[in-house]
Amino acid sequence: QVQLVESGGGLVQAGDSLRLSCAASGRTFSLYAMGWFRQAPGKEREFVSSISSGGGNTNYADSVKGRFTVSRDNAKNTVYLQMNSLKPEDTAVYYCAARFAQSIMASSYNYWGQGTQVTVSS
């Protein structure tokens, strides 16, 4: 069982940066690949980024590639999403999720956080 808690969301202007954190409970965090997803009002939940259990392999949606960076600190049971050059279209609730292997499919993840709101004004 893994419990996930996101933080770091907020209201920013276009071009600004934010860093989201996802803190996990449990001693098995290092066994899990982690994913970041987002959901805007009226839209499907979409893949943003993922990172392997050891942190050596990362994956990004084309819409955020070059602007967002995922990382993790297994000693702190935390995964991060550094978001730079934010755009209004990045506005959404951002969720972290865990499963045993990387995936871009939200339905394949076993554990989810409650989400954190990111709002980017133009």
Short mmCIF file of N, CA and C in Angstrom, two decimals:
data_model
loop_
_atom_site.label_atom_id
_atom_site.label_comp_id
_atom_site.label_asym_id
_atom_site.label_seq_id
_atom_site.Cartn_x
_atom_site.Cartn_y
_atom_site.Cartn_z
N GLN A 1 0.84 -1.19 0.00
CA GLN A 1 0.00 0.00 0.00
C GLN A 1 0.88 1.24 0.00
N VAL A 2 0.55 2.18 -0.85
CA VAL A 2 1.30 3.44 -0.94
C VAL A 2 0.30 4.58 -0.87
N GLN A 3 0.57 5.53 -0.02
CA GLN A 3 -0.24 6.75 0.04
C GLN A 3 0.57 7.91 -0.50
N LEU A 4 -0.06 8.72 -1.35
CA LEU A 4 0.63 9.80 -2.05
C LEU A 4 -0.03 11.13 -1.74
N VAL A 5 0.79 12.14 -1.49
CA VAL A 5 0.28 13.47 -1.20
C VAL A 5 1.06 14.48 -2.03
N GLU A 6 0.34 15.17 -2.93
CA GLU A 6 0.96 16.19 -3.76
C GLU A 6 0.94 17.55 -3.06
N SER A 7 1.89 18.39 -3.43
CA SER A 7 1.92 19.76 -2.95
C SER A 7 2.69 20.61 -3.96
N GLY A 8 2.58 21.93 -3.80
CA GLY A 8 3.35 22.84 -4.62
C GLY A 8 2.58 23.55 -5.72
N GLY A 9 1.31 23.22 -5.87
CA GLY A 9 0.51 23.90 -6.87
C GLY A 9 0.24 25.34 -6.48
N GLY A 10 -0.32 26.09 -7.42
CA GLY A 10 -0.65 27.47 -7.12
C GLY A 10 -1.04 28.23 -8.37
N LEU A 11 -1.18 29.54 -8.19
CA LEU A 11 -1.53 30.44 -9.28
C LEU A 11 -0.28 31.20 -9.71
N VAL A 12 0.09 31.07 -10.97
CA VAL A 12 1.27 31.76 -11.49
C VAL A 12 0.93 32.41 -12.82
N GLN A 13 1.85 33.22 -13.30
CA GLN A 13 1.68 33.85 -14.60
C GLN A 13 2.41 33.03 -15.68
N ALA A 14 1.98 33.20 -16.90
CA ALA A 14 2.65 32.54 -18.02
C ALA A 14 4.13 32.88 -18.01
N GLY A 15 4.94 31.84 -18.21
CA GLY A 15 6.39 32.01 -18.19
C GLY A 15 7.04 31.70 -16.86
N ASP A 16 6.23 31.63 -15.81
CA ASP A 16 6.76 31.34 -14.47
C ASP A 16 7.06 29.84 -14.32
N SER A 17 7.60 29.52 -13.16
CA SER A 17 7.94 28.13 -12.84
C SER A 17 7.27 27.71 -11.54
N LEU A 18 7.05 26.42 -11.43
CA LEU A 18 6.56 25.80 -10.21
C LEU A 18 7.24 24.45 -10.06
N ARG A 19 7.40 24.02 -8.82
CA ARG A 19 7.87 22.66 -8.57
C ARG A 19 6.82 21.92 -7.74
N LEU A 20 6.30 20.87 -8.29
CA LEU A 20 5.37 20.02 -7.57
C LEU A 20 6.14 18.91 -6.86
N SER A 21 5.64 18.56 -5.70
CA SER A 21 6.21 17.44 -4.94
C SER A 21 5.12 16.41 -4.69
N CYS A 22 5.54 15.18 -4.59
CA CYS A 22 4.63 14.09 -4.26
C CYS A 22 5.33 13.24 -3.22
N ALA A 23 4.83 13.29 -2.01
CA ALA A 23 5.42 12.54 -0.91
C ALA A 23 4.68 11.22 -0.74
N ALA A 24 5.44 10.15 -0.62
CA ALA A 24 4.86 8.82 -0.50
C ALA A 24 5.12 8.23 0.88
N SER A 25 4.14 7.50 1.36
CA SER A 25 4.32 6.78 2.61
C SER A 25 4.81 5.37 2.30
N GLY A 26 5.33 4.71 3.30
CA GLY A 26 5.73 3.33 3.12
C GLY A 26 7.20 3.17 2.80
N ARG A 27 7.72 1.98 3.07
CA ARG A 27 9.14 1.72 2.88
C ARG A 27 9.46 1.14 1.52
N THR A 28 8.43 0.97 0.67
CA THR A 28 8.67 0.36 -0.63
C THR A 28 8.62 1.35 -1.78
N PHE A 29 8.72 2.63 -1.46
CA PHE A 29 8.63 3.66 -2.50
C PHE A 29 9.62 3.41 -3.62
N SER A 30 10.82 3.00 -3.29
CA SER A 30 11.87 2.82 -4.29
C SER A 30 11.57 1.69 -5.27
N LEU A 31 10.56 0.89 -5.00
CA LEU A 31 10.19 -0.19 -5.91
C LEU A 31 9.23 0.27 -7.00
N TYR A 32 8.66 1.44 -6.82
CA TYR A 32 7.59 1.91 -7.71
C TYR A 32 8.08 2.90 -8.75
N ALA A 33 7.63 2.70 -9.98
CA ALA A 33 7.71 3.78 -10.96
C ALA A 33 6.64 4.80 -10.61
N MET A 34 6.89 6.05 -10.94
CA MET A 34 5.96 7.12 -10.61
C MET A 34 5.55 7.87 -11.87
N GLY A 35 4.30 8.27 -11.88
CA GLY A 35 3.80 9.04 -13.00
C GLY A 35 3.17 10.33 -12.54
N TRP A 36 3.20 11.32 -13.42
CA TRP A 36 2.46 12.56 -13.21
C TRP A 36 1.42 12.66 -14.33
N PHE A 37 0.21 13.00 -13.92
CA PHE A 37 -0.89 13.19 -14.85
C PHE A 37 -1.56 14.51 -14.53
N ARG A 38 -2.36 15.00 -15.45
CA ARG A 38 -3.12 16.22 -15.19
C ARG A 38 -4.49 16.12 -15.82
N GLN A 39 -5.41 16.87 -15.24
CA GLN A 39 -6.77 16.89 -15.75
C GLN A 39 -7.32 18.29 -15.68
N ALA A 40 -7.66 18.82 -16.84
CA ALA A 40 -8.27 20.13 -16.93
C ALA A 40 -9.79 19.96 -16.93
N PRO A 41 -10.53 20.99 -16.54
CA PRO A 41 -12.00 20.88 -16.51
C PRO A 41 -12.57 20.45 -17.85
N GLY A 42 -13.41 19.44 -17.81
CA GLY A 42 -14.06 18.96 -19.02
C GLY A 42 -13.20 18.12 -19.92
N LYS A 43 -11.99 17.80 -19.47
CA LYS A 43 -11.08 17.00 -20.30
C LYS A 43 -10.70 15.71 -19.61
N GLU A 44 -10.20 14.77 -20.41
CA GLU A 44 -9.72 13.51 -19.87
C GLU A 44 -8.42 13.74 -19.11
N ARG A 45 -8.15 12.84 -18.16
CA ARG A 45 -6.86 12.87 -17.48
C ARG A 45 -5.78 12.47 -18.49
N GLU A 46 -4.69 13.25 -18.52
CA GLU A 46 -3.66 12.98 -19.51
C GLU A 46 -2.31 12.79 -18.87
N PHE A 47 -1.51 11.99 -19.53
CA PHE A 47 -0.15 11.71 -19.08
C PHE A 47 0.72 12.95 -19.24
N VAL A 48 1.56 13.18 -18.23
CA VAL A 48 2.51 14.29 -18.28
C VAL A 48 3.94 13.76 -18.31
N SER A 49 4.26 12.89 -17.35
CA SER A 49 5.63 12.41 -17.23
C SER A 49 5.66 11.17 -16.37
N SER A 50 6.72 10.39 -16.51
CA SER A 50 6.93 9.24 -15.63
C SER A 50 8.42 9.06 -15.37
N ILE A 51 8.72 8.34 -14.31
CA ILE A 51 10.11 8.08 -13.95
C ILE A 51 10.19 6.67 -13.38
N SER A 52 11.24 5.98 -13.74
CA SER A 52 11.41 4.61 -13.28
C SER A 52 11.72 4.57 -11.79
N SER A 53 11.68 3.38 -11.23
CA SER A 53 11.86 3.25 -9.78
C SER A 53 13.21 3.77 -9.31
N GLY A 54 14.24 3.56 -10.10
CA GLY A 54 15.57 4.03 -9.73
C GLY A 54 15.89 5.43 -10.21
N GLY A 55 15.02 5.99 -11.03
CA GLY A 55 15.19 7.34 -11.53
C GLY A 55 16.00 7.45 -12.81
N GLY A 56 16.44 6.33 -13.34
CA GLY A 56 17.31 6.39 -14.51
C GLY A 56 16.60 6.54 -15.83
N ASN A 57 15.29 6.34 -15.84
CA ASN A 57 14.54 6.43 -17.09
C ASN A 57 13.35 7.35 -16.90
N THR A 58 13.23 8.33 -17.77
CA THR A 58 12.12 9.27 -17.69
C THR A 58 11.40 9.35 -19.04
N ASN A 59 10.17 9.80 -18.98
CA ASN A 59 9.35 9.90 -20.17
C ASN A 59 8.47 11.13 -20.04
N TYR A 60 8.22 11.81 -21.16
CA TYR A 60 7.43 13.04 -21.13
C TYR A 60 6.43 13.08 -22.27
N ALA A 61 5.31 13.72 -22.01
CA ALA A 61 4.38 14.04 -23.08
C ALA A 61 5.02 15.09 -23.98
N ASP A 62 4.69 15.06 -25.24
CA ASP A 62 5.26 16.02 -26.18
C ASP A 62 4.95 17.46 -25.77
N SER A 63 3.80 17.67 -25.17
CA SER A 63 3.37 19.02 -24.82
C SER A 63 4.21 19.65 -23.72
N VAL A 64 4.96 18.84 -22.97
CA VAL A 64 5.75 19.39 -21.86
C VAL A 64 7.24 19.14 -22.04
N LYS A 65 7.61 18.40 -23.06
CA LYS A 65 9.01 18.06 -23.28
C LYS A 65 9.84 19.33 -23.44
N GLY A 66 10.95 19.39 -22.72
CA GLY A 66 11.80 20.56 -22.77
C GLY A 66 11.44 21.63 -21.77
N ARG A 67 10.27 21.53 -21.16
CA ARG A 67 9.84 22.52 -20.17
C ARG A 67 9.71 21.90 -18.77
N PHE A 68 9.32 20.64 -18.70
CA PHE A 68 9.11 19.97 -17.42
C PHE A 68 10.22 18.95 -17.20
N THR A 69 10.59 18.77 -15.94
CA THR A 69 11.58 17.77 -15.57
C THR A 69 11.10 16.98 -14.36
N VAL A 70 11.09 15.67 -14.49
CA VAL A 70 10.69 14.81 -13.38
C VAL A 70 11.96 14.27 -12.71
N SER A 71 11.91 14.15 -11.39
CA SER A 71 13.03 13.58 -10.65
C SER A 71 12.48 12.94 -9.38
N ARG A 72 13.31 12.20 -8.70
CA ARG A 72 12.87 11.57 -7.46
C ARG A 72 14.04 11.46 -6.50
N ASP A 73 13.70 11.43 -5.23
CA ASP A 73 14.66 11.22 -4.16
C ASP A 73 14.13 10.06 -3.33
N ASN A 74 14.66 8.88 -3.56
CA ASN A 74 14.13 7.71 -2.87
C ASN A 74 14.43 7.74 -1.37
N ALA A 75 15.46 8.44 -0.99
CA ALA A 75 15.76 8.56 0.44
C ALA A 75 14.69 9.39 1.16
N LYS A 76 14.05 10.28 0.41
CA LYS A 76 13.00 11.13 0.99
C LYS A 76 11.60 10.68 0.58
N ASN A 77 11.52 9.56 -0.13
CA ASN A 77 10.20 9.06 -0.58
C ASN A 77 9.42 10.14 -1.33
N THR A 78 10.09 10.87 -2.19
CA THR A 78 9.45 11.99 -2.86
C THR A 78 9.81 12.02 -4.34
N VAL A 79 8.82 12.33 -5.15
CA VAL A 79 9.03 12.58 -6.57
C VAL A 79 8.64 14.03 -6.86
N TYR A 80 9.36 14.62 -7.80
CA TYR A 80 9.18 16.04 -8.10
C TYR A 80 8.83 16.23 -9.58
N LEU A 81 8.15 17.33 -9.84
CA LEU A 81 7.93 17.75 -11.21
C LEU A 81 8.25 19.24 -11.29
N GLN A 82 9.40 19.54 -11.88
CA GLN A 82 9.80 20.92 -12.09
C GLN A 82 9.17 21.41 -13.39
N MET A 83 8.38 22.47 -13.29
CA MET A 83 7.65 22.98 -14.44
C MET A 83 8.13 24.39 -14.74
N ASN A 84 8.76 24.56 -15.88
CA ASN A 84 9.26 25.86 -16.31
C ASN A 84 8.48 26.36 -17.52
N SER A 85 8.60 27.64 -17.78
CA SER A 85 7.95 28.26 -18.95
C SER A 85 6.48 27.85 -19.03
N LEU A 86 5.79 27.99 -17.92
CA LEU A 86 4.40 27.55 -17.87
C LEU A 86 3.52 28.35 -18.82
N LYS A 87 2.52 27.66 -19.35
CA LYS A 87 1.59 28.25 -20.30
C LYS A 87 0.17 28.13 -19.74
N PRO A 88 -0.74 28.98 -20.18
CA PRO A 88 -2.13 28.85 -19.71
C PRO A 88 -2.71 27.46 -19.95
N GLU A 89 -2.31 26.81 -21.02
CA GLU A 89 -2.82 25.46 -21.31
C GLU A 89 -2.28 24.39 -20.37
N ASP A 90 -1.35 24.76 -19.50
CA ASP A 90 -0.88 23.83 -18.46
C ASP A 90 -1.81 23.84 -17.25
N THR A 91 -2.78 24.71 -17.23
CA THR A 91 -3.72 24.80 -16.12
C THR A 91 -4.50 23.49 -15.98
N ALA A 92 -4.44 22.91 -14.79
CA ALA A 92 -5.09 21.61 -14.54
C ALA A 92 -4.86 21.23 -13.09
N VAL A 93 -5.54 20.18 -12.67
CA VAL A 93 -5.19 19.50 -11.43
C VAL A 93 -4.13 18.46 -11.78
N TYR A 94 -3.04 18.49 -11.05
CA TYR A 94 -1.93 17.57 -11.29
C TYR A 94 -1.94 16.47 -10.24
N TYR A 95 -1.80 15.24 -10.72
CA TYR A 95 -1.82 14.07 -9.86
C TYR A 95 -0.53 13.29 -10.01
N CYS A 96 -0.06 12.72 -8.90
CA CYS A 96 1.00 11.73 -9.01
C CYS A 96 0.39 10.35 -8.78
N ALA A 97 1.05 9.36 -9.32
CA ALA A 97 0.54 7.99 -9.25
C ALA A 97 1.71 7.02 -9.23
N ALA A 98 1.43 5.82 -8.72
CA ALA A 98 2.49 4.81 -8.57
C ALA A 98 2.05 3.48 -9.13
N ARG A 99 3.01 2.79 -9.74
CA ARG A 99 2.82 1.41 -10.18
C ARG A 99 4.20 0.78 -10.29
N PHE A 100 4.26 -0.51 -10.55
CA PHE A 100 5.56 -1.20 -10.50
C PHE A 100 6.41 -0.99 -11.75
N ALA A 101 5.82 -0.49 -12.83
CA ALA A 101 6.61 -0.23 -14.02
C ALA A 101 6.06 1.03 -14.69
N GLN A 102 6.91 1.74 -15.40
CA GLN A 102 6.47 2.97 -16.06
C GLN A 102 5.37 2.68 -17.06
N SER A 103 4.46 3.64 -17.14
CA SER A 103 3.38 3.54 -18.11
C SER A 103 2.86 4.94 -18.39
N ILE A 104 2.32 5.14 -19.59
CA ILE A 104 1.68 6.41 -19.89
C ILE A 104 0.16 6.32 -19.71
N MET A 105 -0.33 5.14 -19.33
CA MET A 105 -1.76 4.92 -19.22
C MET A 105 -2.22 5.11 -17.78
N ALA A 106 -3.08 6.07 -17.58
CA ALA A 106 -3.57 6.37 -16.24
C ALA A 106 -4.27 5.16 -15.62
N SER A 107 -4.99 4.41 -16.43
CA SER A 107 -5.76 3.29 -15.90
C SER A 107 -4.88 2.17 -15.35
N SER A 108 -3.60 2.19 -15.68
CA SER A 108 -2.71 1.12 -15.23
C SER A 108 -2.07 1.41 -13.87
N TYR A 109 -2.25 2.61 -13.35
CA TYR A 109 -1.64 2.96 -12.08
C TYR A 109 -2.49 2.51 -10.91
N ASN A 110 -1.83 2.02 -9.87
CA ASN A 110 -2.53 1.44 -8.73
C ASN A 110 -2.87 2.44 -7.64
N TYR A 111 -2.00 3.43 -7.46
CA TYR A 111 -2.15 4.36 -6.35
C TYR A 111 -2.10 5.79 -6.87
N TRP A 112 -2.94 6.64 -6.27
CA TRP A 112 -3.08 8.03 -6.71
C TRP A 112 -3.08 8.96 -5.53
N GLY A 113 -2.55 10.16 -5.75
CA GLY A 113 -2.70 11.23 -4.79
C GLY A 113 -4.00 11.96 -5.01
N GLN A 114 -4.24 12.97 -4.18
CA GLN A 114 -5.50 13.72 -4.24
C GLN A 114 -5.47 14.84 -5.26
N GLY A 115 -4.29 15.18 -5.73
CA GLY A 115 -4.15 16.22 -6.75
C GLY A 115 -3.82 17.58 -6.16
N THR A 116 -3.18 18.41 -6.97
CA THR A 116 -2.88 19.79 -6.60
C THR A 116 -3.16 20.67 -7.80
N GLN A 117 -3.81 21.80 -7.55
CA GLN A 117 -4.24 22.68 -8.63
C GLN A 117 -3.10 23.57 -9.09
N VAL A 118 -2.92 23.61 -10.39
CA VAL A 118 -1.99 24.55 -11.02
C VAL A 118 -2.80 25.43 -11.97
N THR A 119 -2.71 26.73 -11.76
CA THR A 119 -3.41 27.69 -12.61
C THR A 119 -2.40 28.67 -13.17
N VAL A 120 -2.38 28.78 -14.50
CA VAL A 120 -1.44 29.67 -15.17
C VAL A 120 -2.23 30.75 -15.87
N SER A 121 -2.04 31.98 -15.47
CA SER A 121 -2.75 33.09 -16.09
C SER A 121 -1.94 33.68 -17.23
N SER A 122 -2.65 34.22 -18.20
CA SER A 122 -1.97 34.78 -19.38
C SER A 122 -1.63 36.24 -19.19
#
